[in-house]
Amino acid sequence: MLGDIATLVLQGTMISAVYALIAIGFTMIFGVGGTLNLAHGALIMSGAYVFGVLAQSTHPVVAFLLTIGVVALFSWGLYQILVRWVEENVVITFLSTVIVAVAVTKVILIQFGGSPLGMTLVSGAVNLEPYGINARPRNVQFLGFVISWVAIGLLWYYITKTDDGRSILAASMSERGAQLTGVDLQSVRSKTWLIAGALAGVAGIILGSTSGATPNMWLNPLALAFMIVVIGGIGSIKGSVVAAYVIGFLEQFTVTFVGHGFRGILSLVVLVIFLLFMPQGLYGREFAHD
Amino acid sequence: MISTILLLGTVLSTVTGRIGNIAGTVRRQVLLPIGRVLDRLFAPLDRVLDPGARAYNRFLGPYFGEMTGLQFGVIAVSFVALLSAGVWAPIVGPLLGGGLLRTLALASIWAIFAMSWDIQSGYTGYISFGHSALSGAAGYATALLIVHVDPTLSIWVTGSVSVLAALAVGLLIALPTLQLEGPYFSLITFVAVLLFYRLTTSFSSLGGVPGFGQPDVFTWDPVMRYYYMVIPMLLIALGLTFMARSDLGMILIAIRENEAAVSAAGINPTKFKLWSFMLSSVPMGIGGVLLVGFTGNVDPSTFVMVDNSIEMIAIAVIGGMSSILGPLGGAFLFEILNHQILHGYSTPVRYLFLWLIVLLVLVFARDGLFRAIWHRLGAVRGDSE
């Protein structure tokens, strides 16, 4: 029992950091442009596959950096080529991004087939059994935790301490107000997509290194991102981090104590409760003006 | 790095600007003259068909919408073509790669799904990503009844229980979510279908990944099978068109356009959204039962997988959202492209191609192909609509 709880805390802490990373990109795009990017999961998946391919021929660190750049460019390209032209219509935007996501799945099936693509950032595992914890967390999980927090910290610094980043924050609070103070909305939106892409790339690398890449791996992160964003409050980075921990621990709790098949159910129940009674989320703002 | 990106951005935006100009020129220099020529060619035909249309308009127009001569002609020809496909499809089939009747039967099932999705999502603007959970509920209800209750149950029993199961799952999804704002609703249906998928794959009592092979197909005769699928499809099309043209359809469209105005008029939008969801669940259930009778196998990937929900949406988008006949046409176009025209390619390649078409339709022809054609037909003699 005590061992179970220790496992829960350990695994929950590590997985939640990655969940936060997944959700932040999604919420930034929604906060700034009002766009639901249902291709976010597909960007994460492309991060895993790009890294998987690059890591076969180059050093993992080089592959890591290259992948982030490539996925950021994918994301930016998606905005410039598609979303920019349809973003005034919410329904068309999320229909087209979900179609992009299934199309990417097909590209991956054609290119890599249906079987999982294995990859790793670092190998090895830690045996915690001598300490009474019934788990063998792998080094890549620890590294993923560290990388996620570094990425979140960098983003937080950029958003709150630099002028460039603060224009993003301003645009997410009030588009009209931001425009009045001389913020170029178009470039802010492009920047948001670039950053969200980079974060998705990082998340993809970590997810791919922990459990391999499969053509349907975009579904879960997307559902997670959405649940976390709703619980944390749309547009709030702090809310995403807190809610990521809520969801991460809930999932780990159900897996440890209830059963694997029930993994999503508890989270879904919490999600519905939030939607009905607290739709603004933990740290959400009222959408007063556009 | 940043400067390269900015450079790329400038190049890209000038290129797209150019494309916009070219598109404008093409429209003015090529498409409009072609349209005028077509108008001149088709106008006499329209006039010839006018008496038929007028008779229809007098008796059925108030219930199913008025038509011009040409529109009436197209509907009449398609109706006769669908009903006589058992005769002509085996002859035409070999030219199109064979198996045409199978494709048409499959298209009928997907037409049911797409039309049901449309009456809920296309009309109210509350896009559901979870409709495959409804057909899945029906399919699984049939399979569970046959496996656990009595393998000899008649189709009338299993079928009606299955439709009720679809309705129940529909209410389970709709009741808590339909009070939510648009995108929230969509995403929760998305999460719901993922969850349903996970339940079906991880519980052995629900058949796990292989699913159930026990339900029998209706018939092995391709001609009979086609009629088992197409006749319910046409009846559902009639029913849904009738509903869409009634006051209910009007309210649903009003909800899509301005929900606040609807509630200001003293109508409770949530109640009507719920009605539309129930109206959508019943034909989804019928479609699910037909799909069991078509494949004879109930498993997560033919019934529940989220790709199925997206395929329904794609079909409705190609045909034209918020028009019942648009998704019907879209289903036949989509399935004929998928199983006849692109016959030689592997499944992922075919779907990649189809998704790209859907994307193009979403960006360049939001109203859908069949809706555009329909309005063009109606405007042949210069009247609008």
XYZ file of C-alpha atoms in Angstrom:
675
model
C 0.000 0.000 0.000
C 2.705 2.457 1.016
C 4.751 1.295 -1.950
C 1.749 1.856 -4.195
C 1.379 5.394 -2.933
C 5.057 6.082 -3.501
C 4.761 4.742 -7.047
C 1.712 6.892 -7.576
C 3.499 10.028 -6.432
C 6.631 9.286 -8.427
C 4.939 8.347 -11.699
C 2.284 11.035 -11.303
C 4.864 13.765 -10.788
C 6.856 12.741 -13.813
C 4.003 12.241 -16.262
C 2.218 15.431 -15.179
C 5.120 17.639 -16.224
C 4.813 16.306 -19.769
C 1.043 16.752 -19.665
C 1.540 20.383 -18.705
C 3.834 20.819 -21.680
C 1.230 19.285 -23.989
C -1.522 21.542 -22.713
C 0.376 24.821 -22.704
C 0.834 24.938 -26.490
C -2.836 24.163 -27.029
C -4.015 26.795 -24.575
C -1.696 29.491 -25.917
C -3.141 29.186 -29.401
C -6.669 29.207 -28.070
C -5.928 32.125 -25.763
C -4.406 34.326 -28.438
C -6.295 33.517 -31.624
C -9.436 31.873 -30.263
C -8.491 28.933 -32.477
C -8.931 25.344 -31.391
C -5.976 23.596 -32.940
C -7.064 19.981 -33.162
C -3.867 19.244 -35.061
C -1.906 19.810 -31.847
C -1.791 16.074 -31.209
C -0.565 15.531 -34.745
C 2.275 18.007 -34.151
C 3.265 16.065 -31.041
C 3.174 12.874 -33.070
C 5.293 14.392 -35.828
C 7.779 15.422 -33.133
C 8.088 11.802 -32.051
C 8.550 10.520 -35.608
C 10.993 13.243 -36.667
C 13.082 12.541 -33.589
C 12.834 8.789 -34.167
C 14.232 9.184 -37.662
C 16.917 11.713 -36.775
C 18.076 9.801 -33.709
C 18.943 6.825 -35.895
C 21.698 8.738 -37.645
C 22.754 11.587 -35.356
C 23.525 12.138 -31.707
C 20.329 12.340 -29.602
C 21.110 15.896 -28.472
C 21.487 17.130 -32.047
C 18.363 15.247 -33.038
C 16.541 16.780 -30.062
C 17.350 20.338 -31.102
C 16.693 19.713 -34.799
C 13.322 18.114 -34.037
C 12.179 21.108 -32.022
C 13.034 23.395 -34.922
C 11.335 21.178 -37.493
C 8.091 20.800 -35.528
C 8.012 24.523 -34.786
C 8.253 25.104 -38.528
C 5.477 22.560 -39.187
C 3.245 24.366 -36.753
C 4.064 27.761 -38.200
C 3.512 26.447 -41.707
C 0.139 25.030 -40.701
C -0.875 28.474 -39.519
C 0.401 30.294 -42.593
C -0.853 27.847 -45.189
C -4.192 26.823 -43.724
C -5.436 28.308 -40.472
C -4.804 31.955 -41.366
C -7.309 31.743 -44.198
C -10.128 30.171 -42.256
C -9.615 31.369 -38.675
C -12.533 33.810 -38.739
C -14.864 30.807 -38.738
C -14.404 28.696 -35.621
C -16.217 25.637 -36.948
C -14.304 25.541 -40.241
C -11.041 26.003 -38.327
C -11.439 23.049 -36.069
C -12.873 20.853 -38.769
C -9.916 21.599 -41.019
C -7.345 21.065 -38.264
C -8.874 17.718 -37.340
C -8.761 16.719 -41.008
C -5.078 17.713 -41.026
C -4.564 15.445 -38.022
C -6.115 12.383 -39.701
C -4.256 13.172 -42.926
C -0.957 13.236 -40.992
C -1.889 9.849 -39.525
C -2.244 8.482 -43.045
C 1.094 9.991 -44.128
C 2.744 8.250 -41.188
C 1.006 4.968 -42.005
C 2.257 5.194 -45.584
C 5.776 6.140 -44.544
C 6.345 4.061 -41.411
C 3.575 1.456 -41.347
C 1.422 0.671 -38.365
C 3.996 -0.841 -36.039
C 5.501 1.315 -33.288
C 8.755 3.136 -33.930
C 11.077 2.828 -30.962
C 13.490 5.561 -29.946
C 15.166 6.869 -26.863
C 16.746 9.998 -25.541
C 18.706 8.162 -22.852
C 18.620 4.493 -21.980
C 18.699 2.770 -18.627
C 16.385 2.598 -15.650
C 16.537 3.083 -11.910
C 15.586 0.237 -9.648
C 13.761 1.589 -6.610
C 12.767 -1.741 -5.130
C 15.415 -1.576 -2.362
C 13.657 1.579 -1.150
C 10.278 -0.123 -0.969
C 8.886 1.471 -4.107
C 7.450 -1.018 -6.524
C 8.569 0.737 -9.677
C 11.421 0.883 -12.143
C 11.226 4.377 -13.585
C 13.422 4.791 -16.641
C 16.018 7.512 -16.882
C 14.165 9.020 -19.811
C 11.193 9.659 -17.528
C 13.378 11.662 -15.139
C 14.937 13.506 -18.038
C 11.490 14.193 -19.480
C 10.446 15.712 -16.176
C 13.506 17.970 -16.129
C 13.178 18.993 -19.786
C 9.484 19.771 -19.401
C 10.116 22.025 -16.441
C 13.011 23.769 -18.183
C 10.789 24.407 -21.202
C 7.944 25.674 -19.031
C 10.366 27.924 -17.111
C 11.829 29.365 -20.308
C 8.378 30.032 -21.664
C 7.301 31.680 -18.433
C 10.358 33.902 -18.511
C 9.723 34.830 -22.142
C 6.052 35.607 -21.614
C 6.409 37.689 -18.466
C 9.834 39.285 -18.685
C 10.446 40.179 -22.328
C 8.545 42.776 -24.358
C 8.192 40.334 -27.209
C 6.542 37.782 -24.964
C 4.416 40.303 -23.170
C 2.781 41.236 -26.481
C 1.535 37.637 -26.627
C 0.135 37.928 -23.120
C -1.495 41.227 -24.033
C -3.090 39.776 -27.150
C -4.502 36.900 -25.150
C -6.080 39.293 -22.671
C -7.641 41.746 -25.060
C -7.074 41.827 -28.786
C -8.384 45.325 -29.175
C -6.329 46.641 -26.278
C -3.207 45.010 -27.651
C -3.795 46.505 -31.073
C -4.256 49.952 -29.556
C -0.842 49.709 -27.952
C 0.756 48.871 -31.268
C 0.881 45.085 -31.197
C 0.797 43.438 -34.617
C -1.760 40.672 -34.094
C -0.775 38.728 -37.191
C 2.839 38.409 -36.082
C 1.822 37.592 -32.507
C -0.328 34.759 -33.783
C 2.464 33.406 -35.985
C 4.806 33.544 -33.017
C 2.315 31.676 -30.848
C 2.080 28.888 -33.394
C 5.866 28.737 -33.603
C 6.199 28.422 -29.814
C 3.335 25.953 -29.520
C 5.012 23.875 -32.221
C 8.328 23.895 -30.364
C 6.626 22.763 -27.145
C 4.727 20.074 -29.059
C 8.051 18.920 -30.486
C 9.546 18.572 -27.005
C 6.462 16.715 -25.766
C 6.590 14.430 -28.800
C 10.228 13.544 -28.163
C 9.519 12.674 -24.543
C 6.374 10.676 -25.318
C 8.114 8.864 -28.163
C 11.113 8.029 -25.989
C 8.982 6.651 -23.165
C 6.532 4.531 -25.122
C 7.449 4.594 -28.819
C 5.648 6.317 -31.663
C 2.476 4.926 -33.259
C 0.198 6.399 -35.944
C -2.642 6.916 -33.487
C -0.633 8.523 -30.699
C -2.076 11.974 -31.477
C -5.491 11.151 -30.009
C -4.533 10.829 -26.385
C -2.415 13.986 -26.028
C -5.146 15.979 -27.741
C -7.824 14.715 -25.369
C -5.489 15.353 -22.433
C -4.656 18.848 -23.595
C -8.311 19.657 -23.823
C -9.188 18.272 -20.402
C -6.296 20.095 -18.787
C -7.076 23.363 -20.496
C -10.704 23.283 -19.428
C -9.872 22.442 -15.832
C -7.047 24.954 -15.612
C -8.874 27.745 -17.363
C -8.424 28.616 -21.019
C -5.403 30.804 -21.765
C -3.807 30.382 -18.358
C -0.347 28.803 -18.240
C -0.421 28.501 -14.481
C -3.817 26.828 -14.704
C -2.487 24.343 -17.252
C 0.363 23.331 -14.971
C -1.895 22.855 -11.963
C -4.563 21.017 -13.954
C -1.926 18.826 -15.581
C -0.988 17.631 -12.122
C -4.640 17.076 -11.229
C -5.230 14.986 -14.355
C -1.880 13.227 -14.197
C -2.414 12.110 -10.603
C -6.030 11.135 -11.251
C -4.954 8.919 -14.130
C -2.123 7.398 -12.173
C -4.496 6.848 -9.278
C -7.034 4.995 -11.439
C -4.311 2.916 -13.069
C -2.805 1.944 -9.710
C -5.925 1.396 -7.636
C -8.879 0.793 -9.981
C -7.677 -0.753 -13.215
C -6.166 0.117 -16.538
C -9.436 0.125 -18.459
C -10.854 2.928 -16.341
C -7.927 5.223 -17.038
C -9.882 8.044 -18.640
C -13.195 7.726 -16.856
C -12.359 9.532 -13.635
C -10.741 12.363 -15.576
C -13.826 12.601 -17.754
C -16.084 12.802 -14.714
C -13.948 15.616 -13.293
C -14.033 17.322 -16.679
C -17.828 17.191 -16.863
C -18.129 18.531 -13.308
C -15.872 21.427 -14.203
C -17.721 22.148 -17.439
C -21.046 22.249 -15.672
C -20.183 24.063 -12.475
C -16.983 25.945 -13.123
C -16.670 26.469 -16.873
C -14.069 29.211 -16.416
C -11.712 26.680 -14.834
C -9.355 27.147 -11.919
C -7.522 30.212 -13.162
C -9.702 31.299 -16.064
C -10.674 34.811 -16.888
C -14.055 35.960 -18.015
C -14.126 36.530 -21.761
C -15.423 40.039 -21.502
C -14.283 41.589 -24.741
C -12.595 40.760 -28.008
C 16.742 31.676 -37.862
C 14.124 34.357 -37.165
C 15.091 36.336 -40.267
C 14.849 33.229 -42.432
C 11.375 32.624 -41.085
C 10.355 36.203 -41.743
C 11.720 35.938 -45.285
C 9.799 32.727 -45.842
C 6.695 34.407 -44.484
C 7.000 37.315 -46.900
C 7.557 34.986 -49.838
C 4.626 32.840 -48.796
C 2.245 35.747 -48.357
C 3.145 37.265 -51.769
C 2.686 33.865 -53.370
C -0.709 33.382 -51.774
C -1.652 36.927 -52.752
C -0.771 36.045 -56.341
C -2.849 32.910 -56.142
C -5.786 34.981 -54.957
C -5.382 37.276 -57.986
C -5.107 34.369 -60.375
C -8.206 32.774 -58.851
C -10.105 36.033 -59.362
C -9.022 36.227 -63.005
C -9.935 32.603 -63.607
C -13.334 33.184 -62.098
C -14.009 36.215 -64.287
C -12.470 35.008 -67.552
C -13.249 31.294 -67.504
C -15.845 30.185 -64.955
C -18.444 32.895 -65.495
C -18.570 32.496 -69.304
C -18.791 28.718 -68.903
C -21.622 29.247 -66.441
C -23.440 31.467 -68.935
C -23.079 28.874 -71.693
C -24.386 26.172 -69.363
C -27.306 28.388 -68.411
C -28.218 28.778 -72.058
C -27.929 25.040 -72.675
C -29.907 23.972 -69.653
C -32.634 26.602 -69.627
C -34.816 24.791 -72.229
C -34.510 21.542 -70.278
C -35.500 23.416 -67.145
C -38.571 24.720 -68.957
C -39.523 21.235 -70.175
C -39.317 19.845 -66.652
C -41.236 22.715 -65.161
C -44.723 21.116 -65.190
C -43.450 18.181 -63.161
C -41.805 20.493 -60.678
C -44.957 22.575 -60.434
C -47.082 19.557 -59.658
C -44.559 18.479 -57.033
C -44.429 21.959 -55.537
C -48.187 22.072 -55.214
C -48.529 18.787 -53.339
C -45.210 18.099 -51.597
C -43.346 21.420 -51.792
C -44.611 22.686 -48.448
C -43.233 19.578 -46.734
C -39.972 18.895 -48.528
C -39.084 22.266 -50.034
C -39.821 23.723 -53.446
C -37.776 22.864 -56.528
C -37.238 24.289 -59.975
C -37.649 22.144 -63.061
C -34.006 21.162 -63.319
C -33.693 20.369 -59.617
C -36.800 18.239 -59.875
C -35.316 16.421 -62.854
C -32.045 15.701 -61.031
C -33.863 14.375 -57.959
C -36.195 12.214 -60.042
C -33.321 10.758 -62.087
C -31.193 10.045 -58.981
C -34.138 8.438 -57.230
C -34.858 6.139 -60.162
C -31.137 5.421 -60.581
C -30.764 4.398 -56.939
C -33.849 2.191 -57.031
C -32.845 0.485 -60.273
C -29.160 0.065 -59.352
C -29.767 -3.651 -58.864
C -30.294 -3.830 -62.634
C -27.689 -1.465 -64.031
C -24.876 -1.682 -61.486
C -23.779 -5.246 -62.367
C -23.455 -4.126 -66.000
C -21.624 -0.841 -65.296
C -19.633 -2.267 -62.354
C -16.835 -4.013 -64.281
C -15.997 -0.711 -66.031
C -15.403 0.870 -62.617
C -13.266 -1.878 -61.132
C -16.049 -4.190 -59.988
C -17.936 -4.434 -56.721
C -20.069 -1.426 -57.564
C -23.140 -2.737 -55.770
C -21.097 -3.297 -52.618
C -19.798 0.272 -52.841
C -23.306 1.628 -53.339
C -24.611 -0.354 -50.378
C -21.772 0.941 -48.219
C -22.418 4.456 -49.486
C -26.053 4.099 -48.407
C -24.973 3.267 -44.849
C -22.551 6.163 -44.727
C -25.209 8.414 -46.195
C -27.423 7.530 -43.231
C -24.589 8.363 -40.827
C -23.715 11.610 -42.553
C -27.325 12.765 -42.775
C -27.899 11.962 -39.102
C -24.757 13.839 -38.168
C -25.943 16.708 -40.299
C -29.367 17.122 -38.699
C -27.606 17.508 -35.349
C -24.292 19.190 -36.105
C -24.755 20.825 -39.493
C -28.027 22.443 -38.512
C -27.244 23.576 -34.971
C -23.539 24.286 -35.481
C -22.760 22.102 -32.473
C -20.200 19.893 -34.161
C -20.162 16.389 -32.724
C -16.997 14.330 -33.038
C -18.611 11.456 -31.237
C -21.287 10.183 -33.581
C -19.543 6.882 -34.179
C -20.222 6.118 -30.505
C -23.948 6.102 -31.364
C -23.705 3.659 -34.257
C -21.253 1.732 -32.107
C -23.811 1.501 -29.311
C -26.315 0.031 -31.754
C -23.815 -2.426 -33.181
C -22.644 -3.573 -29.782
C -26.210 -3.885 -28.506
C -27.013 -6.238 -31.397
C -23.877 -8.283 -30.809
C -24.383 -8.528 -27.056
C -28.003 -9.592 -27.468
C -27.039 -12.311 -29.907
C -24.089 -13.540 -27.856
C -25.514 -13.319 -24.351
C -29.287 -13.568 -24.707
C -30.429 -15.659 -27.637
C -28.728 -16.209 -30.987
C -32.057 -16.776 -32.722
C -33.617 -13.406 -31.845
C -35.358 -11.815 -34.797
C -33.927 -8.697 -36.389
C -36.999 -6.752 -35.288
C -36.169 -7.378 -31.642
C -32.411 -6.846 -31.832
C -32.852 -3.941 -34.222
C -35.282 -2.013 -32.055
C -33.303 -2.641 -28.878
C -30.175 -1.469 -30.704
C -31.817 1.734 -31.841
C -32.893 2.324 -28.250
C -29.310 1.713 -27.147
C -28.102 4.347 -29.616
C -30.706 6.730 -28.252
C -29.619 5.992 -24.673
C -25.946 6.612 -25.409
C -26.964 9.725 -27.320
C -28.824 11.055 -24.279
C -25.905 10.114 -22.049
C -23.604 12.269 -24.163
C -26.078 15.024 -24.912
C -27.682 15.680 -21.521
C -24.602 16.950 -19.684
C -22.903 18.531 -22.685
C -25.511 20.328 -24.741
C -25.744 23.222 -22.307
C -22.120 23.987 -23.070
C -20.827 26.516 -25.547
C -20.016 25.255 -29.052
C -16.343 24.184 -28.983
C -16.665 22.698 -25.497
C -19.416 20.456 -26.770
C -17.308 19.310 -29.712
C -14.309 18.469 -27.619
C -16.241 16.596 -24.976
C -17.841 14.432 -27.659
C -14.322 13.827 -28.943
C -13.163 12.714 -25.496
C -16.315 10.600 -25.116
C -15.680 8.632 -28.305
C -12.036 8.038 -27.309
C -13.240 6.716 -23.992
C -15.848 4.489 -25.618
C -13.120 3.131 -27.894
C -10.861 2.406 -24.953
C -13.681 0.604 -23.121
C -14.433 -1.607 -26.102
C -10.797 -2.510 -26.663
C -9.865 -3.198 -23.048
C -12.877 -5.128 -21.782
C -13.106 -8.718 -22.904
C -16.844 -8.764 -22.120
C -17.188 -6.176 -24.905
C -15.238 -8.374 -27.271
C -11.884 -6.621 -26.935
C -9.998 -5.775 -30.120
C -11.335 -8.634 -32.286
C -14.947 -7.830 -31.362
C -17.820 -10.190 -32.112
C -18.130 -12.336 -35.205
C -21.424 -13.988 -34.273
C -24.020 -11.652 -35.812
C -25.051 -12.904 -39.233
C -25.044 -10.732 -42.298
C -28.539 -10.099 -43.691
C -27.829 -11.832 -46.957
C -24.932 -12.825 -49.192
C -26.748 -11.871 -52.380
C -25.239 -8.513 -53.452
C -28.428 -7.255 -55.113
C -30.644 -8.013 -52.128
C -28.032 -6.609 -49.764
C -28.013 -3.373 -51.707
C -31.777 -3.013 -51.395
C -31.624 -3.776 -47.658
C -29.356 -0.753 -47.340
C -30.700 1.713 -49.878
C -34.406 1.572 -49.042
C -34.006 2.476 -45.341
C -31.554 5.144 -46.481
C -34.096 6.747 -48.807
C -36.806 6.597 -46.127
C -34.475 8.237 -43.597
C -33.542 10.868 -46.172
C -37.233 11.651 -46.681
C -37.892 11.787 -42.945
C -34.915 13.987 -42.168
C -35.640 16.324 -45.085
C -39.178 16.678 -43.797
C -37.877 17.462 -40.302
C -35.268 19.873 -41.592
C -37.853 21.754 -43.619
C -40.253 21.962 -40.694
C -40.301 24.553 -37.932
C -37.880 22.380 -35.979
C -35.243 22.729 -38.710
C -35.817 26.468 -38.774
C -35.207 26.722 -35.025
C -32.067 24.602 -35.297
C -30.677 26.915 -37.976
C -31.598 29.893 -35.836
C -29.612 28.341 -32.967
C -26.590 28.071 -35.234
C -26.900 31.644 -36.417
C -27.665 33.343 -33.132
C -28.394 31.340 -30.037
C -28.940 34.386 -27.852
C -31.664 35.612 -30.180
C -33.393 32.235 -29.993
C -33.550 32.333 -26.221
C -34.604 35.964 -26.353
C -37.565 34.858 -28.473
C -38.671 32.691 -25.586
C -37.471 29.388 -27.044
C -35.199 27.237 -24.936
C -32.261 26.380 -27.245
C -30.986 23.530 -25.060
C -34.312 21.751 -25.416
C -34.166 21.949 -29.181
C -30.522 20.920 -29.317
C -31.537 17.885 -27.311
C -34.336 17.172 -29.784
C -31.920 17.411 -32.664
C -29.531 15.038 -30.916
C -32.300 12.509 -30.342
C -33.501 12.945 -33.896
C -29.948 12.187 -34.931
C -29.468 9.194 -32.619
C -32.355 7.169 -34.033
C -31.122 7.008 -37.648
C -27.571 6.534 -36.322
C -28.887 3.462 -34.540
C -30.604 2.211 -37.705
C -27.376 2.792 -39.614
C -25.490 0.839 -36.959
C -27.895 -2.096 -37.303
C -27.486 -2.013 -41.081
C -23.702 -1.952 -40.726
C -23.903 -5.095 -38.582
C -25.986 -6.698 -41.307
C -23.450 -5.585 -43.895
C -20.191 -6.685 -42.269
C -21.458 -9.363 -39.863
C -18.712 -8.328 -37.471
C -18.910 -5.881 -34.580
C -15.501 -4.573 -33.601
C -13.997 -1.279 -32.435
C -12.368 -0.337 -35.714
C -15.467 -0.710 -37.912
C -17.825 0.853 -35.393
C -16.269 3.088 -32.788
C -12.907 4.426 -33.945
C -12.758 8.210 -34.023
C -11.806 8.105 -37.716
C -15.348 6.923 -38.399
C -16.800 10.023 -36.785
C -14.439 12.150 -38.805
C -15.414 10.305 -41.968
C -19.066 11.171 -41.346
C -18.100 14.797 -40.927
C -15.938 14.697 -44.044
C -18.824 13.286 -46.083
C -21.183 15.967 -44.831
C -18.576 18.637 -45.555
C -17.990 17.435 -49.122
C -21.694 17.320 -49.851
C -22.582 20.482 -47.970
C -23.342 20.857 -44.287
C -26.860 21.764 -43.152
C -28.604 20.325 -46.162
C -29.829 16.773 -45.824
C -29.402 15.898 -49.486
C -25.837 17.280 -49.556
C -24.424 14.596 -47.227
C -26.381 11.979 -49.181
C -24.626 12.987 -52.392
C -21.366 13.404 -50.499
C -21.555 9.814 -49.246
C -21.924 8.413 -52.754
C -19.131 10.620 -54.093
C -16.839 9.747 -51.164
C -17.421 5.994 -51.309
C -17.241 5.769 -55.088
C -13.962 7.709 -55.001
C -12.723 5.520 -52.161
C -13.706 2.077 -53.438
C -14.010 2.456 -57.209
C -11.891 5.285 -58.584
C -8.956 4.949 -56.160
C -9.445 1.195 -56.096
C -5.804 0.337 -56.895
C -4.132 2.219 -54.069
C -3.554 1.059 -50.500
C -6.002 2.190 -47.821
C -3.845 4.950 -46.243
C -3.050 6.456 -49.651
C -6.733 6.523 -50.569
C -7.706 8.177 -47.330
C -4.866 10.700 -47.541
C -6.161 11.688 -50.954
C -9.739 11.909 -49.683
C -8.785 13.989 -46.632
C -6.917 16.404 -48.894
C -10.037 16.791 -51.026
C -12.086 17.470 -47.896
C -9.539 20.067 -46.804
C -9.772 21.803 -50.178
C -13.569 21.808 -49.965
C -13.400 23.248 -46.431
C -11.140 26.088 -47.520
C -12.428 26.893 -50.994
C -16.042 25.691 -51.111
C -17.360 25.834 -47.562
C -20.923 25.205 -48.610
C -19.986 21.871 -50.129
C -20.047 20.590 -53.674
C -23.591 19.297 -53.885
C -25.113 22.350 -52.290
C -23.229 24.530 -54.761
C -24.432 22.413 -57.695
C -27.973 22.423 -56.345
C -28.115 26.211 -56.109
C -26.519 26.528 -59.523
C -29.228 24.281 -60.967
C -31.875 26.347 -59.297
C -30.455 29.551 -60.761
C -30.226 28.375 -64.364
C -33.009 30.640 -65.550
C -31.776 33.611 -63.640
C -33.914 33.368 -60.521
C -32.016 33.088 -57.307
C -32.531 29.752 -55.527
